[in-house]
Amino acid sequence: MENLIALLVAAPLLGAAVLLCGGRRLDAVGHWIGVLMSSASFVFGVILFADLLGKDAEHRTLMQHLFSWVPVEGFQADVAFRLDQLSVTFVLLITGVGSLIHLYSVGYMEHDERRRRFFGYLNLFLAAMLLLVLADNYLLLYVGWEGVGLASYLLIGFWQHKPSAATAAKKAFLVNRVGDMGLSIAIMLMFTTFGTFAFGPVLSHTGDTSEGKLTAIGLMLLLAACGKSAQVPLQSWLGDAMEGPTPVSALIHAATMVTAGVYLIVRSGAIFNAAPDAQLAVTVVGAVTLLFGAIVGCAKDDIKKALAGSTMSQIGYMVLAAGLGPIGYVFAIMHLVTHGFFKAGLFLGAGSVMHGMNDEVDMRKYGGLRKYMPVTFITFGLGYLAIIGFPGLSGFFSKDKIIEAAFAKGGTEGWILGTCALLGAAITAFYMTRVMLMTFFGEERWKNQPTRSPEAPSAEPAAEHHGEHAEPHPHESPKVMTIPMIVLAVGSVFGGAFFSIGDRFLHWLEPVTGHSEGDSPLSAAAVTGGTMVCLLIGVGIAWAMYGRRPVPAVAPRGSLLTRAARRDLLQDDFNHVVLVRGGEHLTRSLVYVDHTLVDGVVNGTAASVGGLSGRMRKLQNGFARSYAVSMFGGAAILIAATLLMRAV
Amino acid sequence: MSATAVHSLWTTAAAGTDSISKIPAPKIEYGQLSPTLIVVGAAIVGVLIEAFVPRRSRYYAQVFVSAVALCAAFAAVVALAADGYGTTKAHIAAMGAIAVDGPSLFLQGTILLAGLVGLFTFAERRLDPEAHGNRVDSFAAQAASVPGSDSEKAAVKAGFTTTEVFPLLLFAIAGMLVFPSANDLLTLFVALEVFSLPLYLLCALARRKRLMSQEAAVKYFLLGAFASAFTLFGIALLYGYAGSVSYARIAQVVDGTVTNVDPALADTMGNDALLLVGGAMIVMGLLFKVGAVPFHMWTPDVYQGAPTPVTGFMAAATKVAAFGALLRLLYVVLPGLRWDWRPVMWAVAIVTMLGGAIVAITQTDIKRLLAYSSIAHAGFILAGVIATSKDGVSSVLFYLGAYSFVTIGAFAVVTLVRDAGGEATHLSKWAGLGRRSPLVAAVFAVFLLAFAGIPLTSGFAGKFAVFKAAAEGGAAPLVVVGVISSAVAAFFYIRVIVLMFFSEPRPEGPTVAVPSPLTMTAIGLGVVVTLVLGVAPQYFLDLASQAGVFVR
């Protein structure tokens, strides 16, 4: 059974190799190869999952040692896989949602002439992501970590002919480098501290290591998580990453890759448990990001960017939960899984809307679409209800647990974190209701106006049908797109209840992550009640602003906060002033030093050697008599020097 | 007769106070001297060919005889080495005149191979367009005809060629074979003249740019004679000091193991001033031959003016022979004076390395560039000589072997790049050569990289060996200077590569001639040896290491 683990990774890797090396011959069938490989991986995942279920809770870990990767004395790294409850959960999410999105992409990318390559990249992403969650040591995890970064870069910039897409890809790559540096430093610290980086030895020896070292490792891991999961202060890339095709946004930038940071923190739980300061930093990052993302989501008129803000915010919840330690690990992962369903569903819904609207992304040019796209409306609506935490749907269970856990942290910290989480719930309800109302309700603002902006991607399919400036004719998407949306909607509705009733998910994951109830100052019922009140407030305000009043087609100027939020709370301005300008000044001064001092010395030396050469060359005047004099002088000096040596 | 032991024919004759009848019949080990004897014999046969063989067939006869002789001599060297004469059976032959030992055989082998490759370039006849239906080589049609005169035109029209170059080459090689194995000062001097005089002549024989060639030859001859005079004077002084010209005897007197005074020399024997001045003068003569600063001024002029095949042969083989002689002199005769000559040689090595490298930077002619490069290399080799250790000897031997193949190969490439005036040696004409003739440019780049001492070429292995020996021999500052001047030198080698590959070709640029298999062999051998010694130098380092002991 263990031998199946490698196949999980191998299937999509083979798919990527075949698709990317196969050339044009595979253009006709390439997408189905991609779907097949991803589904195969899902089937292997299900088989392994069934196998784990058949064992008792303490023995649900499968190990596969593939080969010795770096067999150096004192530095051992193996290519070895670990499949336990935590990683199999990820495997099912990645391959399940991944397969659905592969299927959806068959329709979505139908008119793109580079579809084969797109599927190759998607397969590559799956392989890297599976490697990340299956690795049995941090070094191999790092390989997967970089692999998903590469796939993300390639897919964000998939429409590379658009300068905005190319820039966004570069931005994502650069920001992620900062986080990756954190991971590499963490791995080096682990090696110097523990002499190894395999999960087993590292995580079982945290007890006999100084807290300072563990805090350092923890903070570096947090930096890594911030980069990959778009947490403050490395959040700036996620909004721009929406330049990628929508299936990519759904799979990589909502459901799976961006949650890798949460996986990293939960997997390294033992380190964080022993380093309270690092844990506190994690919770702070989570709380700040969940509010940051939510506020940004409120102000965006671009449907994908609003959803991106939401993703950031929801991952903030997960990171917050992961920072709470054993109180929150299970709920972080649970929210991660339910979020994977409903956010992927929401993105696919958004993609479907764009598909029917000539790739228009501005919600102010939508409106009243529920009549034209019933399936999209219903699935999107169910995802909407799930994310705002409507009772009974999956977001209700998972988010509620996180808010409870935040209060259960205890003390002032608990109150602050809990309040942030509650506030976040209210804002979530507001911005998601706003998206819903602006898109599917109200007057049909798209009538009588050309919507397609000239710089929108020509590769998007609808454009070719409707021409540059035609009025959009909203229509439902084909089955190959709606079926994945329906499946994900089902998951968004029932997932939370399935996990929570009888604490199924808790019992499943507890052997890996550990669990403690904490000490909440509020009863569970009180928290739930508070959450409901927040939800109603958020929905109510949104209704008052966007449901009762018509939505202006051109965005009003808005308050200072709104304007800031439209600019992502000035993240790019901040980065520009602090990092870009600062960096420019630093490089300029370095260049100055290099030019004047270093080059001065080098060029000066070269020039003086050259000058010396020119002058010495003049001695070579071609006259044998001068040569003879030189020889005679040389001989005289030689003899004199020899005699002098004896005299000395 | 005095109680002085009779060491050689020469000393006996010089000391000759007794009757002639006491001179013993000289005992000559012909077998052990066979490499030299074969070459000298072939040279004499070559002279006879010039006298008796019809003009049309002379070229073929000469090339055949020369090639066979060089191969046979090389086989003789290998046989002697295999017989153990390089190691266990090493001894002094021919009544003390010739040392048959490891360094002798190694260097003789190297000189013979360099001579053979040089012979290939001498015999090349396809580079120049045919003159009046006759194939021509790099040498003047008739050396005696005045450049530009009617008699020259007539000689060209008649299809004359100076086939005398082949016996001259063989005589030079014979002298070079004796030079590093000479075991007394007079043999040393005779060998010096035997190889120098043919080289003076060869330098004057260029077919193109004859005036420049003749000027070079005259300069070389004048300065060479000047240097020889110093050497001879030094020999006289050393004889005055030791009462003998034998290396072993002089060494003994230096060490103080022999103190008996020859009555005729009672005033001078043991006078250290004579020893120091005489030693310095002989060393100066040798430094002239290797082209060390400040005795290097002839090098660029002669290298530039001489026919390029001669330049290549001379640059390689003269250096080998002269360094061999220098090594023997410093290691066998003057080791007792180590503390006197080492600081002086330090200074010479430093100014040679730096001077060669620095002046090369501003050169615009490829042959002059290579000449200055050879000066810098003489400095690097001197660093190995100064190590005064067994490793120093073997590293120098290895360096000489590696360097000679690179040099001949590089000059052979120079013969290929031609325009209407013959060889296009001005650097500006080499611009963009890599685009027009990528193979030739790539081969030349390999040689330049080897000169620069880039790893995976023989230049790196050689330089590493001499610098290592020098550092272990306590000459670390010398190594630092060596590395610095290597860096300076790398600049102009790489500059030529950049010029060849990254510049636009000039419209009126030169063409690359397609050579006969002879030159191709010379160049190919150079590339192969360069790469083999660069990638897998260990076998040859071991060989040089085994050969690194002088017999005393």
PDB file of C-alpha atoms in Angstrom, chain A residues 485-596:
ATOM      1  CA  MET A 485     -19.428  24.091  -9.770  1.00  0.00           C
ATOM      2  CA  ILE A 486     -22.338  21.926  -8.663  1.00  0.00           C
ATOM      3  CA  VAL A 487     -20.047  19.371  -7.010  1.00  0.00           C
ATOM      4  CA  LEU A 488     -18.196  22.090  -5.150  1.00  0.00           C
ATOM      5  CA  ALA A 489     -21.484  23.671  -4.089  1.00  0.00           C
ATOM      6  CA  VAL A 490     -22.563  20.367  -2.609  1.00  0.00           C
ATOM      7  CA  GLY A 491     -19.276  20.270  -0.693  1.00  0.00           C
ATOM      8  CA  SER A 492     -19.797  23.824   0.518  1.00  0.00           C
ATOM      9  CA  VAL A 493     -23.235  22.990   1.822  1.00  0.00           C
ATOM     10  CA  PHE A 494     -22.613  19.713   3.560  1.00  0.00           C
ATOM     11  CA  GLY A 495     -18.877  19.628   4.264  1.00  0.00           C
ATOM     12  CA  GLY A 496     -18.976  21.515   7.534  1.00  0.00           C
ATOM     13  CA  ALA A 497     -21.852  19.549   8.967  1.00  0.00           C
ATOM     14  CA  PHE A 498     -20.263  16.282   7.904  1.00  0.00           C
ATOM     15  CA  PHE A 499     -17.003  17.174   9.630  1.00  0.00           C
ATOM     16  CA  SER A 500     -18.503  18.653  12.749  1.00  0.00           C
ATOM     17  CA  ILE A 501     -21.340  16.374  13.715  1.00  0.00           C
ATOM     18  CA  GLY A 502     -19.867  13.961  16.226  1.00  0.00           C
ATOM     19  CA  ASP A 503     -16.538  15.812  15.985  1.00  0.00           C
ATOM     20  CA  ARG A 504     -15.515  13.509  13.152  1.00  0.00           C
ATOM     21  CA  PHE A 505     -12.777  15.746  11.831  1.00  0.00           C
ATOM     22  CA  LEU A 506     -11.443  16.414  15.312  1.00  0.00           C
ATOM     23  CA  HIS A 507     -11.059  12.723  16.078  1.00  0.00           C
ATOM     24  CA  TRP A 508      -9.534  12.091  12.673  1.00  0.00           C
ATOM     25  CA  LEU A 509      -6.828  14.722  12.934  1.00  0.00           C
ATOM     26  CA  GLU A 510      -6.190  14.712  16.667  1.00  0.00           C
ATOM     27  CA  PRO A 511      -3.524  11.970  16.655  1.00  0.00           C
ATOM     28  CA  VAL A 512      -1.322  14.150  14.420  1.00  0.00           C
ATOM     29  CA  THR A 513      -1.942  17.651  15.668  1.00  0.00           C
ATOM     30  CA  GLY A 514      -3.065  17.097  19.224  1.00  0.00           C
ATOM     31  CA  HIS A 515      -6.013  18.967  20.678  1.00  0.00           C
ATOM     32  CA  SER A 516      -6.980  20.804  23.795  1.00  0.00           C
ATOM     33  CA  GLU A 517     -10.214  22.576  24.545  1.00  0.00           C
ATOM     34  CA  GLY A 518      -8.759  25.749  25.975  1.00  0.00           C
ATOM     35  CA  ASP A 519     -10.531  27.876  28.498  1.00  0.00           C
ATOM     36  CA  SER A 520     -13.142  30.075  26.916  1.00  0.00           C
ATOM     37  CA  PRO A 521     -14.643  32.942  28.907  1.00  0.00           C
ATOM     38  CA  LEU A 522     -17.732  32.706  26.738  1.00  0.00           C
ATOM     39  CA  SER A 523     -19.976  29.739  26.227  1.00  0.00           C
ATOM     40  CA  ALA A 524     -20.190  28.190  22.791  1.00  0.00           C
ATOM     41  CA  ALA A 525     -23.739  29.354  22.450  1.00  0.00           C
ATOM     42  CA  ALA A 526     -22.784  32.936  23.244  1.00  0.00           C
ATOM     43  CA  VAL A 527     -20.092  32.909  20.567  1.00  0.00           C
ATOM     44  CA  THR A 528     -22.452  31.470  18.015  1.00  0.00           C
ATOM     45  CA  GLY A 529     -25.046  34.042  18.925  1.00  0.00           C
ATOM     46  CA  GLY A 530     -22.507  36.827  18.598  1.00  0.00           C
ATOM     47  CA  THR A 531     -21.434  35.537  15.218  1.00  0.00           C
ATOM     48  CA  MET A 532     -25.033  35.487  14.046  1.00  0.00           C
ATOM     49  CA  VAL A 533     -25.549  39.054  15.159  1.00  0.00           C
ATOM     50  CA  CYS A 534     -22.394  40.155  13.310  1.00  0.00           C
ATOM     51  CA  LEU A 535     -23.563  38.287  10.228  1.00  0.00           C
ATOM     52  CA  LEU A 536     -26.921  40.007  10.276  1.00  0.00           C
ATOM     53  CA  ILE A 537     -25.343  43.421  10.757  1.00  0.00           C
ATOM     54  CA  GLY A 538     -22.983  42.873   7.843  1.00  0.00           C
ATOM     55  CA  VAL A 539     -25.702  41.609   5.521  1.00  0.00           C
ATOM     56  CA  GLY A 540     -28.031  44.382   6.620  1.00  0.00           C
ATOM     57  CA  ILE A 541     -25.599  47.187   5.889  1.00  0.00           C
ATOM     58  CA  ALA A 542     -24.786  45.694   2.498  1.00  0.00           C
ATOM     59  CA  TRP A 543     -28.476  45.405   1.687  1.00  0.00           C
ATOM     60  CA  ALA A 544     -29.025  48.983   2.686  1.00  0.00           C
ATOM     61  CA  MET A 545     -26.158  50.198   0.510  1.00  0.00           C
ATOM     62  CA  TYR A 546     -26.445  47.989  -2.556  1.00  0.00           C
ATOM     63  CA  GLY A 547     -29.825  46.279  -2.433  1.00  0.00           C
ATOM     64  CA  ARG A 548     -32.160  49.170  -1.778  1.00  0.00           C
ATOM     65  CA  ARG A 549     -30.306  51.793  -3.694  1.00  0.00           C
ATOM     66  CA  PRO A 550     -29.254  51.422  -7.324  1.00  0.00           C
ATOM     67  CA  VAL A 551     -25.556  50.752  -7.836  1.00  0.00           C
ATOM     68  CA  PRO A 552     -23.870  53.589  -9.720  1.00  0.00           C
ATOM     69  CA  ALA A 553     -22.099  52.390 -12.853  1.00  0.00           C
ATOM     70  CA  VAL A 554     -19.155  54.593 -12.047  1.00  0.00           C
ATOM     71  CA  ALA A 555     -17.675  54.171  -8.599  1.00  0.00           C
ATOM     72  CA  PRO A 556     -18.347  57.166  -6.315  1.00  0.00           C
ATOM     73  CA  ARG A 557     -15.365  58.869  -4.811  1.00  0.00           C
ATOM     74  CA  GLY A 558     -15.912  57.288  -1.431  1.00  0.00           C
ATOM     75  CA  SER A 559     -14.449  57.937   1.955  1.00  0.00           C
ATOM     76  CA  LEU A 560     -10.772  58.057   2.723  1.00  0.00           C
ATOM     77  CA  LEU A 561     -10.854  54.460   3.938  1.00  0.00           C
ATOM     78  CA  THR A 562     -12.690  53.330   0.821  1.00  0.00           C
ATOM     79  CA  ARG A 563     -10.171  54.998  -1.400  1.00  0.00           C
ATOM     80  CA  ALA A 564      -7.324  53.477   0.538  1.00  0.00           C
ATOM     81  CA  ALA A 565      -8.955  50.077   0.434  1.00  0.00           C
ATOM     82  CA  ARG A 566      -9.414  50.358  -3.314  1.00  0.00           C
ATOM     83  CA  ARG A 567      -5.682  50.732  -3.465  1.00  0.00           C
ATOM     84  CA  ASP A 568      -5.259  47.646  -1.297  1.00  0.00           C
ATOM     85  CA  LEU A 569      -4.833  49.779   1.810  1.00  0.00           C
ATOM     86  CA  LEU A 570      -1.847  51.413   0.153  1.00  0.00           C
ATOM     87  CA  GLN A 571       0.205  48.189   0.323  1.00  0.00           C
ATOM     88  CA  ASP A 572       1.926  48.939  -2.942  1.00  0.00           C
ATOM     89  CA  ASP A 573       2.564  52.547  -1.999  1.00  0.00           C
ATOM     90  CA  PHE A 574       4.044  51.344   1.271  1.00  0.00           C
ATOM     91  CA  ASN A 575       6.198  48.795  -0.487  1.00  0.00           C
ATOM     92  CA  HIS A 576       7.191  51.361  -3.044  1.00  0.00           C
ATOM     93  CA  VAL A 577       8.237  53.985  -0.548  1.00  0.00           C
ATOM     94  CA  VAL A 578       9.891  51.702   1.949  1.00  0.00           C
ATOM     95  CA  LEU A 579      11.268  48.847  -0.098  1.00  0.00           C
ATOM     96  CA  VAL A 580      11.572  50.072  -3.664  1.00  0.00           C
ATOM     97  CA  ARG A 581      12.796  53.585  -2.870  1.00  0.00           C
ATOM     98  CA  GLY A 582      14.898  52.345   0.000  1.00  0.00           C
ATOM     99  CA  GLY A 583      16.273  49.616  -2.196  1.00  0.00           C
ATOM    100  CA  GLU A 584      16.944  52.090  -4.960  1.00  0.00           C
ATOM    101  CA  HIS A 585      18.806  54.370  -2.600  1.00  0.00           C
ATOM    102  CA  LEU A 586      20.774  51.432  -1.279  1.00  0.00           C
ATOM    103  CA  THR A 587      21.659  50.162  -4.735  1.00  0.00           C
ATOM    104  CA  ARG A 588      22.450  53.671  -5.925  1.00  0.00           C
ATOM    105  CA  SER A 589      24.864  54.204  -3.107  1.00  0.00           C
ATOM    106  CA  LEU A 590      26.322  50.753  -3.740  1.00  0.00           C
ATOM    107  CA  VAL A 591      26.638  51.538  -7.423  1.00  0.00           C
ATOM    108  CA  TYR A 592      28.258  54.837  -6.507  1.00  0.00           C
ATOM    109  CA  VAL A 593      30.756  53.087  -4.293  1.00  0.00           C
ATOM    110  CA  ASP A 594      31.286  50.492  -6.980  1.00  0.00           C
ATOM    111  CA  HIS A 595      31.860  53.085  -9.677  1.00  0.00           C
ATOM    112  CA  THR A 596      34.077  55.448  -7.778  1.00  0.00           C
TER     113      THR A 596
END
